[in-house]
PDB file of C-alpha atoms and ligand atoms in Angstrom:
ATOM      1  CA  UNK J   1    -122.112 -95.781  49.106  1.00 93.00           C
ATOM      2  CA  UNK J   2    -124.174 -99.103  48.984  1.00 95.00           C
ATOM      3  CA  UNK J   3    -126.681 -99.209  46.103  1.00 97.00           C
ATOM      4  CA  UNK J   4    -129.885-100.221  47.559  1.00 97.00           C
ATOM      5  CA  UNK J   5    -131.986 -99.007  44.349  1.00 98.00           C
ATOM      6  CA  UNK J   6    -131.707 -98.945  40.831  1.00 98.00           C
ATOM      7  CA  UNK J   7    -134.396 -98.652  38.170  1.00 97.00           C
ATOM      8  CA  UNK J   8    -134.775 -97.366  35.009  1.00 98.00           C
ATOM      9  CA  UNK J   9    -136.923 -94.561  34.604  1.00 98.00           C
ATOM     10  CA  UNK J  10    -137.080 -93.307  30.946  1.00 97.00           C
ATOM     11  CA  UNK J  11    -135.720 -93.108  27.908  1.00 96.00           C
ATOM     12  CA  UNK J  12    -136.158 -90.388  25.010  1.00 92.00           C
ATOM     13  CA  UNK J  13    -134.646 -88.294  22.568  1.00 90.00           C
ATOM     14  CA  UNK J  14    -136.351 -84.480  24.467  1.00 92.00           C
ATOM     15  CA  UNK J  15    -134.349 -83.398  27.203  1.00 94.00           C
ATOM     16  CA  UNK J  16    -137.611 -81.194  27.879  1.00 95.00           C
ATOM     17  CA  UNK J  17    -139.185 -84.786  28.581  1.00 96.00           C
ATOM     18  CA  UNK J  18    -136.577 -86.141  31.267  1.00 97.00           C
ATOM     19  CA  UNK J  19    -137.820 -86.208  34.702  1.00 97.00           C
ATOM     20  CA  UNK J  20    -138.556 -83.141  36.490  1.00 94.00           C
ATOM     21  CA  UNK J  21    -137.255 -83.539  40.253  1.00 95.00           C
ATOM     22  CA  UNK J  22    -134.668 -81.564  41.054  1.00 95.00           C
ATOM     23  CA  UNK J  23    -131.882 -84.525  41.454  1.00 97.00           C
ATOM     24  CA  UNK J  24    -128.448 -84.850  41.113  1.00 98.00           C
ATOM     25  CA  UNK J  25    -127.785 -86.841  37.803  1.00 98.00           C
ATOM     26  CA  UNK J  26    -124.679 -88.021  36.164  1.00 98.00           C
ATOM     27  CA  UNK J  27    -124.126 -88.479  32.451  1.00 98.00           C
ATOM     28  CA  UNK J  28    -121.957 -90.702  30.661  1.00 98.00           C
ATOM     29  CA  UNK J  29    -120.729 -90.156  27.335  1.00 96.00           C
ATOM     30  CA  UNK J  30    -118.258 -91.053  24.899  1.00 95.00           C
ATOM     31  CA  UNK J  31    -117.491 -92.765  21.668  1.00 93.00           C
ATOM     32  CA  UNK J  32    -119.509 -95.761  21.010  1.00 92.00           C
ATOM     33  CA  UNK J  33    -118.600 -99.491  22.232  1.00 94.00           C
ATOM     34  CA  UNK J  34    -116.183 -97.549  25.073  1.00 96.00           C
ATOM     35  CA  UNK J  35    -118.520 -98.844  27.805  1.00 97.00           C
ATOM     36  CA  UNK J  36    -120.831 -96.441  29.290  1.00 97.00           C
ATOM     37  CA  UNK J  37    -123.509 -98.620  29.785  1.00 97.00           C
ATOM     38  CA  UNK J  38    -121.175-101.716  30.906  1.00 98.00           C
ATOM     39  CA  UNK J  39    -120.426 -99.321  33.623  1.00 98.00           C
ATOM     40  CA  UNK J  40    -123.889 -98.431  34.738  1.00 98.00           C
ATOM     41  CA  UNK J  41    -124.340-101.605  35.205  1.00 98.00           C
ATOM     42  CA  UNK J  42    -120.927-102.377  37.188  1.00 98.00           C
ATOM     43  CA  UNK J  43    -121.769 -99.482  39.337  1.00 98.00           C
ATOM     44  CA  UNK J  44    -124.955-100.777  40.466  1.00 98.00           C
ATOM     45  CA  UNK J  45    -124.320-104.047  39.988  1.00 97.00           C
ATOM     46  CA  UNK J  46    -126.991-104.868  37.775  1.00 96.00           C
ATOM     47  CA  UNK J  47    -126.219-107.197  34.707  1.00 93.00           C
ATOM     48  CA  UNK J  48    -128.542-105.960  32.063  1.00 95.00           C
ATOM     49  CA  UNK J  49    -130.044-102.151  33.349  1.00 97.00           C
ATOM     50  CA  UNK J  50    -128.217-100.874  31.019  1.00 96.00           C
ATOM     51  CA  UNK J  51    -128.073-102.588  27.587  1.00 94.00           C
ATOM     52  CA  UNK J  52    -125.132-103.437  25.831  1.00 95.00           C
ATOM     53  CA  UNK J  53    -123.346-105.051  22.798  1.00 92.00           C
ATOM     54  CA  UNK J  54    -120.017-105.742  21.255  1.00 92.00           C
ATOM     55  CA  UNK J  55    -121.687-103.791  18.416  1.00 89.00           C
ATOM     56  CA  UNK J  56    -121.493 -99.979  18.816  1.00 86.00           C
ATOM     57  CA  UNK J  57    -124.306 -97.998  18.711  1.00 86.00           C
ATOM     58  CA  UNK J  58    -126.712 -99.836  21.016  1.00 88.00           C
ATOM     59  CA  UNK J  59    -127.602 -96.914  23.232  1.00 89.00           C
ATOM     60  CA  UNK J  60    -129.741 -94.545  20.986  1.00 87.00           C
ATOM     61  CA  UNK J  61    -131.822 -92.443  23.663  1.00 91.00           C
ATOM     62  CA  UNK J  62    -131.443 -90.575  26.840  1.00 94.00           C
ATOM     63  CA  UNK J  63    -131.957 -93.181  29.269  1.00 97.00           C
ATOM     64  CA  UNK J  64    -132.393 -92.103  33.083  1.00 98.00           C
ATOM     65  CA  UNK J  65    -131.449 -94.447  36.108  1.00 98.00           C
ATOM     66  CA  UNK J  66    -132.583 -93.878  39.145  1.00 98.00           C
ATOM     67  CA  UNK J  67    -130.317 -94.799  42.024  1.00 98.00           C
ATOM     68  CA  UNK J  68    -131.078 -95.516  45.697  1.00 98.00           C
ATOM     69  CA  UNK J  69    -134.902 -93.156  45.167  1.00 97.00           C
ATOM     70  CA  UNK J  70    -132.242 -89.681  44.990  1.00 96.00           C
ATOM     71  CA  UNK J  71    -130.158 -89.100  42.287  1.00 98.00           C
ATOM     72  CA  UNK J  72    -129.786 -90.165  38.639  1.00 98.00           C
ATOM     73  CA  UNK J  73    -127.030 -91.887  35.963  1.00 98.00           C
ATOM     74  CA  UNK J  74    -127.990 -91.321  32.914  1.00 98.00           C
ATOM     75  CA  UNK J  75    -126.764 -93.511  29.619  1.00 97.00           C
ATOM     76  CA  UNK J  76    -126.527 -91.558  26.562  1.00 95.00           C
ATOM     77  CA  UNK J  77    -125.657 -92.823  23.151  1.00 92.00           C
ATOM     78  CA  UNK J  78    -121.914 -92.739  22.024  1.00 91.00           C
ATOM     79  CA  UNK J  79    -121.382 -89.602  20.318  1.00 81.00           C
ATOM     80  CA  UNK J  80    -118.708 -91.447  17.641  1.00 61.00           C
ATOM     81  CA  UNK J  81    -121.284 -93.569  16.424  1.00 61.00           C
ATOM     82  CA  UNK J  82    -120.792 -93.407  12.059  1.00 50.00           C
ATOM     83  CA  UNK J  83    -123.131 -95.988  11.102  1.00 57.00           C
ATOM     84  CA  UNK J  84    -126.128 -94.330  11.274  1.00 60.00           C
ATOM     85  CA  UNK J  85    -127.351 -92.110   8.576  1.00 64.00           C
ATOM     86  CA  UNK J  86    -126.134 -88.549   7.928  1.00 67.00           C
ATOM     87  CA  UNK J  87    -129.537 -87.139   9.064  1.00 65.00           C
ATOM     88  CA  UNK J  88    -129.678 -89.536  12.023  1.00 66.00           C
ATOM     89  CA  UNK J  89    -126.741 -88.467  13.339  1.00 65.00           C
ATOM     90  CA  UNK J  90    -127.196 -84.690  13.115  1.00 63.00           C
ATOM     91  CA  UNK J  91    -130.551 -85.061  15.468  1.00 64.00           C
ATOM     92  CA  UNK J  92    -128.840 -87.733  17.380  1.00 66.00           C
ATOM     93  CA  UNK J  93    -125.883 -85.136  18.336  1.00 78.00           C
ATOM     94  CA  UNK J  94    -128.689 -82.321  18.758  1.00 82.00           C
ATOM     95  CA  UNK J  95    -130.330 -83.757  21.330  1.00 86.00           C
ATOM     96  CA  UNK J  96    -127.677 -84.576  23.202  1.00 89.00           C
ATOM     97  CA  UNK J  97    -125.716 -81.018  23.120  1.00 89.00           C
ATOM     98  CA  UNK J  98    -129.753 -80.002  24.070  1.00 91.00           C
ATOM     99  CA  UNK J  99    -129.256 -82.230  27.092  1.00 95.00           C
ATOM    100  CA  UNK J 100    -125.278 -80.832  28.210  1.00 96.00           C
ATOM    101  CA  UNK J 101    -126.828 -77.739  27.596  1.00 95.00           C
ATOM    102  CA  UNK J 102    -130.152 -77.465  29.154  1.00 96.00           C
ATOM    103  CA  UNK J 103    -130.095 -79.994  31.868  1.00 97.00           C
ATOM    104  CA  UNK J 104    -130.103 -77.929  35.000  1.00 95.00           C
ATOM    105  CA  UNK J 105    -129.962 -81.395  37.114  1.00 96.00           C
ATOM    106  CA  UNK J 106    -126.754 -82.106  35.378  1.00 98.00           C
ATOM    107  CA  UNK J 107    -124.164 -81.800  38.620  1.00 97.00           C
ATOM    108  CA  UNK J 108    -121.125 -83.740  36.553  1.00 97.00           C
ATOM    109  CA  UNK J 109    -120.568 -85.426  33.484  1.00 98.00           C
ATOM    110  CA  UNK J 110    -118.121 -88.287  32.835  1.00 98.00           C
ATOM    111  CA  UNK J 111    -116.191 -88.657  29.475  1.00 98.00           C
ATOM    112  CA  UNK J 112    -115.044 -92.257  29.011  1.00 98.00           C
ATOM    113  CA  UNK J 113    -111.969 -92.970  27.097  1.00 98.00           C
ATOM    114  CA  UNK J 114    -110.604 -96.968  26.279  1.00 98.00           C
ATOM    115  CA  UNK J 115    -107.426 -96.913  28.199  1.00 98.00           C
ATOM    116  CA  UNK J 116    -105.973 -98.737  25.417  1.00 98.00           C
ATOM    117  CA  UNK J 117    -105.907 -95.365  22.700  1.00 96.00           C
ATOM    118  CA  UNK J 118    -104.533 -92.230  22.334  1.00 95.00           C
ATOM    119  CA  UNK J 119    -106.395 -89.132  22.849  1.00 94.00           C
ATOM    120  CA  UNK J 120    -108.943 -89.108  19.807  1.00 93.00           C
ATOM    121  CA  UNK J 121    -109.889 -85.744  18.598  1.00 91.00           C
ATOM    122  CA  UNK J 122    -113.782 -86.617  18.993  1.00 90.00           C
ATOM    123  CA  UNK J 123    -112.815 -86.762  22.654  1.00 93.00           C
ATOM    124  CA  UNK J 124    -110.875 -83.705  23.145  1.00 93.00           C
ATOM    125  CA  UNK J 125    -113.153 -81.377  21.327  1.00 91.00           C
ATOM    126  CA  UNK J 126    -116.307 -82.873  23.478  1.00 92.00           C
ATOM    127  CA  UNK J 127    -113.929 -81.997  26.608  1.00 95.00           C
ATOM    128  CA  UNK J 128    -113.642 -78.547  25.211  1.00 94.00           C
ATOM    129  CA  UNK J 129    -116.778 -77.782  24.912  1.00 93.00           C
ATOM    130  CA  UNK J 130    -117.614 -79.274  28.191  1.00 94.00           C
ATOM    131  CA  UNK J 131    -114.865 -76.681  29.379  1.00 94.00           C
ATOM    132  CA  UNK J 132    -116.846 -74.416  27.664  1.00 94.00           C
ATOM    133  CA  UNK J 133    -120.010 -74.643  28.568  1.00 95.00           C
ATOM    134  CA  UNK J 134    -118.754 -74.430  32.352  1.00 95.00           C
ATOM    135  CA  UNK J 135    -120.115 -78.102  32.811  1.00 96.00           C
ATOM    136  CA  UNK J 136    -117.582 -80.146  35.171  1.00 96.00           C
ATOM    137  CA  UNK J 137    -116.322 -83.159  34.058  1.00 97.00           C
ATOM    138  CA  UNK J 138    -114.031 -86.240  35.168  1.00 98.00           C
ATOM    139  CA  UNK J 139    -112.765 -88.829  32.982  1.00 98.00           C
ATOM    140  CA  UNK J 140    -113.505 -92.111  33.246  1.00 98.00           C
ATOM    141  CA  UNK J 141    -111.011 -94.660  31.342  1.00 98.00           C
ATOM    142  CA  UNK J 142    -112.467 -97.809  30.915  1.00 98.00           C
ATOM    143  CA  UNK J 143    -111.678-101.264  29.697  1.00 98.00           C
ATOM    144  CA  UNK J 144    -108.490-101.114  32.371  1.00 98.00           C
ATOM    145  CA  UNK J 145    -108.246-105.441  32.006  1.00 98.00           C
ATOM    146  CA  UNK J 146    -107.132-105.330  28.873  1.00 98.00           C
ATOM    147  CA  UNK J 147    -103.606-104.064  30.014  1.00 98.00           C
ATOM    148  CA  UNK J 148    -101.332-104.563  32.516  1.00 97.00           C
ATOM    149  CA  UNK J 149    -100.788-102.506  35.566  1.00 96.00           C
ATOM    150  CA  UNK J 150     -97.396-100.718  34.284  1.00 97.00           C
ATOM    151  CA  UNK J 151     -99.256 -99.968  30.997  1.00 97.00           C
ATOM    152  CA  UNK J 152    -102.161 -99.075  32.338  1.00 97.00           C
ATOM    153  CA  UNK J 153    -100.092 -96.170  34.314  1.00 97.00           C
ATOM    154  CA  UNK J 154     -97.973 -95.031  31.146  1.00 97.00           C
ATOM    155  CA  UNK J 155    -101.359 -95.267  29.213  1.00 98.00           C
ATOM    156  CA  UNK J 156    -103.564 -92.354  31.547  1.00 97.00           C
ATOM    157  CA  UNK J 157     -99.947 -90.286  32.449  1.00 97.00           C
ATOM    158  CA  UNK J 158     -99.220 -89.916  28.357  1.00 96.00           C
ATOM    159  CA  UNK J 159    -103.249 -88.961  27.858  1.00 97.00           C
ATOM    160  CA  UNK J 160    -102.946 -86.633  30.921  1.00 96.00           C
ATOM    161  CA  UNK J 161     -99.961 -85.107  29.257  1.00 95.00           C
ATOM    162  CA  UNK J 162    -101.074 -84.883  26.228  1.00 94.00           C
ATOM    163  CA  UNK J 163    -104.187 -82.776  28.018  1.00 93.00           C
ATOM    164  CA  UNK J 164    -102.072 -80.428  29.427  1.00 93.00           C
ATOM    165  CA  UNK J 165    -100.395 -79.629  26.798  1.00 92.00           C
ATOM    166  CA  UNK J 166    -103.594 -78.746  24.989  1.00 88.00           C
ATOM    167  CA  UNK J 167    -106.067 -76.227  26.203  1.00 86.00           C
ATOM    168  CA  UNK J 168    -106.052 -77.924  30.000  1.00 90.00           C
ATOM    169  CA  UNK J 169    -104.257 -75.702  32.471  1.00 91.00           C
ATOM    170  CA  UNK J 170    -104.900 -78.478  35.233  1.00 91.00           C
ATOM    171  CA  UNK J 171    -105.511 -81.893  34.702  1.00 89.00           C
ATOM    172  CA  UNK J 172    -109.175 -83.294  35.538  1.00 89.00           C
ATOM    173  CA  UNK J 173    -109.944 -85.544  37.574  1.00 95.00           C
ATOM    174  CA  UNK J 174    -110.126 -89.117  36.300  1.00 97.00           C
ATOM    175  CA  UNK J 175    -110.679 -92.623  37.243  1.00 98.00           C
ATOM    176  CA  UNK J 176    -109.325 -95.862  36.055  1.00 98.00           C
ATOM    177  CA  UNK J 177    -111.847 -98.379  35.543  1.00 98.00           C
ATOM    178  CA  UNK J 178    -112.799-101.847  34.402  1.00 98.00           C
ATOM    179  CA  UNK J 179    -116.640-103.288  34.379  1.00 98.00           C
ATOM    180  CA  UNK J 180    -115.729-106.823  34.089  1.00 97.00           C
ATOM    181  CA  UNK J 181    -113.040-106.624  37.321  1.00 98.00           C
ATOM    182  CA  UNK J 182    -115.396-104.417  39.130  1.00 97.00           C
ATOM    183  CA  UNK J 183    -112.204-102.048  39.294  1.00 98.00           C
ATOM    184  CA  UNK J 184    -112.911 -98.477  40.177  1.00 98.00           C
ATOM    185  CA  UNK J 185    -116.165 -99.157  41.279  1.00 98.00           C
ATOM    186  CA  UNK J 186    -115.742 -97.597  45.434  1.00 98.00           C
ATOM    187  CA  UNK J 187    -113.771 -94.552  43.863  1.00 98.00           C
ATOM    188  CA  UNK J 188    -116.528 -93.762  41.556  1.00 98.00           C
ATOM    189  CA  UNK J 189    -119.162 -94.048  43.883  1.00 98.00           C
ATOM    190  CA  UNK J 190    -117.291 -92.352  46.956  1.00 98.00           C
ATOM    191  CA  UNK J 191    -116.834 -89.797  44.519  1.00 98.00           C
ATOM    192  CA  UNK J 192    -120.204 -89.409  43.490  1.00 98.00           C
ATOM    193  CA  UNK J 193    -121.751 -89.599  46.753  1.00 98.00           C
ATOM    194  CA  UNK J 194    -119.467 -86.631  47.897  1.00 97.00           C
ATOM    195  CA  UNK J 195    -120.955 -84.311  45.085  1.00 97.00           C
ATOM    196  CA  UNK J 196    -124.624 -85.538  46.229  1.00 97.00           C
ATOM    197  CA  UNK J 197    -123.688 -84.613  50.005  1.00 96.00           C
ATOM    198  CA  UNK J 198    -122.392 -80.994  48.219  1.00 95.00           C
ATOM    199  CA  UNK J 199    -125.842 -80.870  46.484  1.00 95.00           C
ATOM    200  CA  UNK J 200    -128.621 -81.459  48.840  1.00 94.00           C
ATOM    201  CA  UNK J 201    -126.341 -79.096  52.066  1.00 94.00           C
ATOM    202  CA  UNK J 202    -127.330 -76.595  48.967  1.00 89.00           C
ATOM    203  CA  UNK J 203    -130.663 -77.748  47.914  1.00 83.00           C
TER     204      UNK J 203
HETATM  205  P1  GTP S 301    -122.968 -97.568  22.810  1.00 85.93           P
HETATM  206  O1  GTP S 301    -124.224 -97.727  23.587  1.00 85.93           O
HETATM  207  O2  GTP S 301    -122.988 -98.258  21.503  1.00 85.93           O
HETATM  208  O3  GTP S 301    -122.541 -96.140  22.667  1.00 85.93           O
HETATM  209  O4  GTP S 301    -121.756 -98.337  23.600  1.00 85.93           O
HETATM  210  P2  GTP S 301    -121.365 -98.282  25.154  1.00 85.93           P
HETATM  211  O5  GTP S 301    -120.334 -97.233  25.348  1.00 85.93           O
HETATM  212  O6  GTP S 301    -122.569 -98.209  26.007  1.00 85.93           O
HETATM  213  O7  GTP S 301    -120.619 -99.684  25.335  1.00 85.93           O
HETATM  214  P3  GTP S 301    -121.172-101.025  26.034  1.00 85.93           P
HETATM  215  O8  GTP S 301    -121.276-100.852  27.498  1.00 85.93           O
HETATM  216  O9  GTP S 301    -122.375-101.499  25.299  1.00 85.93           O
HETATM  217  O10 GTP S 301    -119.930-101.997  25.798  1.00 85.93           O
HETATM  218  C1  GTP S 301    -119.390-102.232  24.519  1.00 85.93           C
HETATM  219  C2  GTP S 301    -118.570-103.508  24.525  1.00 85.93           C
HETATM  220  O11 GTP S 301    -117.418-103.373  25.360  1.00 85.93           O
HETATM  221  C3  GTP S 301    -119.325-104.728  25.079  1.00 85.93           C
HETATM  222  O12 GTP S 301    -118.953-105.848  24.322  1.00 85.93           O
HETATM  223  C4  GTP S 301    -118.813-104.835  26.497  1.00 85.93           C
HETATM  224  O13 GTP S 301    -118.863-106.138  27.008  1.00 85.93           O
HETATM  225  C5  GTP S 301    -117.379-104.365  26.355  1.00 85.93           C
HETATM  226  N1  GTP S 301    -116.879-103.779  27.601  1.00 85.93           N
HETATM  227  C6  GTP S 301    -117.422-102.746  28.290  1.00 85.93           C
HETATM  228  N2  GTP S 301    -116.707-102.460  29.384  1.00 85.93           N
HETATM  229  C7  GTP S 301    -115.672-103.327  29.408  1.00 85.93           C
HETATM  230  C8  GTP S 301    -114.566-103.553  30.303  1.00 85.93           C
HETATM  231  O14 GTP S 301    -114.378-102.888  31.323  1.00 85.93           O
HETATM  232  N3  GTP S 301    -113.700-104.550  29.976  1.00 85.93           N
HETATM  233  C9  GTP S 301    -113.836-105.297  28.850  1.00 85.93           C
HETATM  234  N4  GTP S 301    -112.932-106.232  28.610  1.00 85.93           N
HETATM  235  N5  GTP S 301    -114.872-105.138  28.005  1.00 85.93           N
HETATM  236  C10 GTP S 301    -115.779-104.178  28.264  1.00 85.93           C
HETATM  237 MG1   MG S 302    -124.512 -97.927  25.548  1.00 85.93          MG
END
């Protein structure tokens, strides 16, 4: 899929305030600093859509993207963000359960891991309750330049293991990625333009 379009739309803390056309969107979430919005801006190959920092916690709202006038990404904050106040962070991970939850546009989510850790419980438990709130996911790992290619591979089959011998019967689907080599970029999108096809035969 070529990206033709990409602006940003909105950004708040109300799901009941995102845009109302019925869409296809696409979330990304994950612990803070992992690279969600590094990889909004890979995908659409826009420097600074998305903001970023070496300093986690930069994303604080929901922030809708909208790509090529027909569908949405949307950057979320990390949900493993602990510098922010007790308080803060209770609202911060209410509104965005309110958005897994309540988003009807919501066709996928993608959970972004570093490719350089083990599975982190923070991660697992949001896959679980992905799982069960019936809300597909893939996974996205991200930050894939930081290792080598026979790493990389012993890296995502141990974390696919390790997910399968959990609550996962199958493994999801996943992609390897990196937002400063561009890597994964055709995948994802190929990918993503598949589900929209799926959507709008429906819609
Ligand atoms: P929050 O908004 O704080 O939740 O973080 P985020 O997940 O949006 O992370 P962000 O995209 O802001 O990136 C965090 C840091 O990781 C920045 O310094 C990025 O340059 C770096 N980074 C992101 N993706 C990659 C990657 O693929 N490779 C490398 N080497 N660095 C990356
Ligand atoms: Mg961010």
């Amino acid at each position: 899929m070529k990206i033709k379009s990409a602006d940003f739309v909105m950004s708040n803390s109300d799901v009941a305030k995102c845009p109302n056309e019925p869409l296809p969107e696409y979330a990304f979430i994950g612990r803070s600093n992992v690279g969600k919005s590094s990889l909004i801006n890979m995908l659409t190959e826009r420097k600074s859509l998305a903001k970023t920092s070496g300093r986690p916690g930069k994303t604080q709202l929901i922030n809708h993207f909208k790509i090529n006038g027909n569908w949405f990404l949307v950057d979320l904050p990390g949900y493993g963000y602990a510098r922010v106040s007790k308080k803060d962070k209770r609202t911060f991970q209410k509104y965005i359960t309110d958005y897994f939850i309540k988003r009807k546009q919501l066709v996928s989510a993608f959970v972004l891991v570093d490719i350089r850790h083990e599975p982190q419980k923070v991660d697992m438990e949001f896959m679980e309750y992905l799982g069960e709130n019936m809300i597909p996911f893939s996974i996205i790992f991200t930050k894939a330049d930081k290792l080598k290619p026979k790493q990389m591979e012993a890296n995502v089959n141990s974390y696919v293991k390790e997910l399968l011998n959990g609550v996962w019967e199958e493994a999801p689907n996943y992609f390897v990625t990196s937002s400063s080599k561009n890597m994964g970029r055709d995948e994802l999108l190929h990918y993503i333009e598949s589900i929209n096809q799926e959507f709008f035969k429906e819609n």
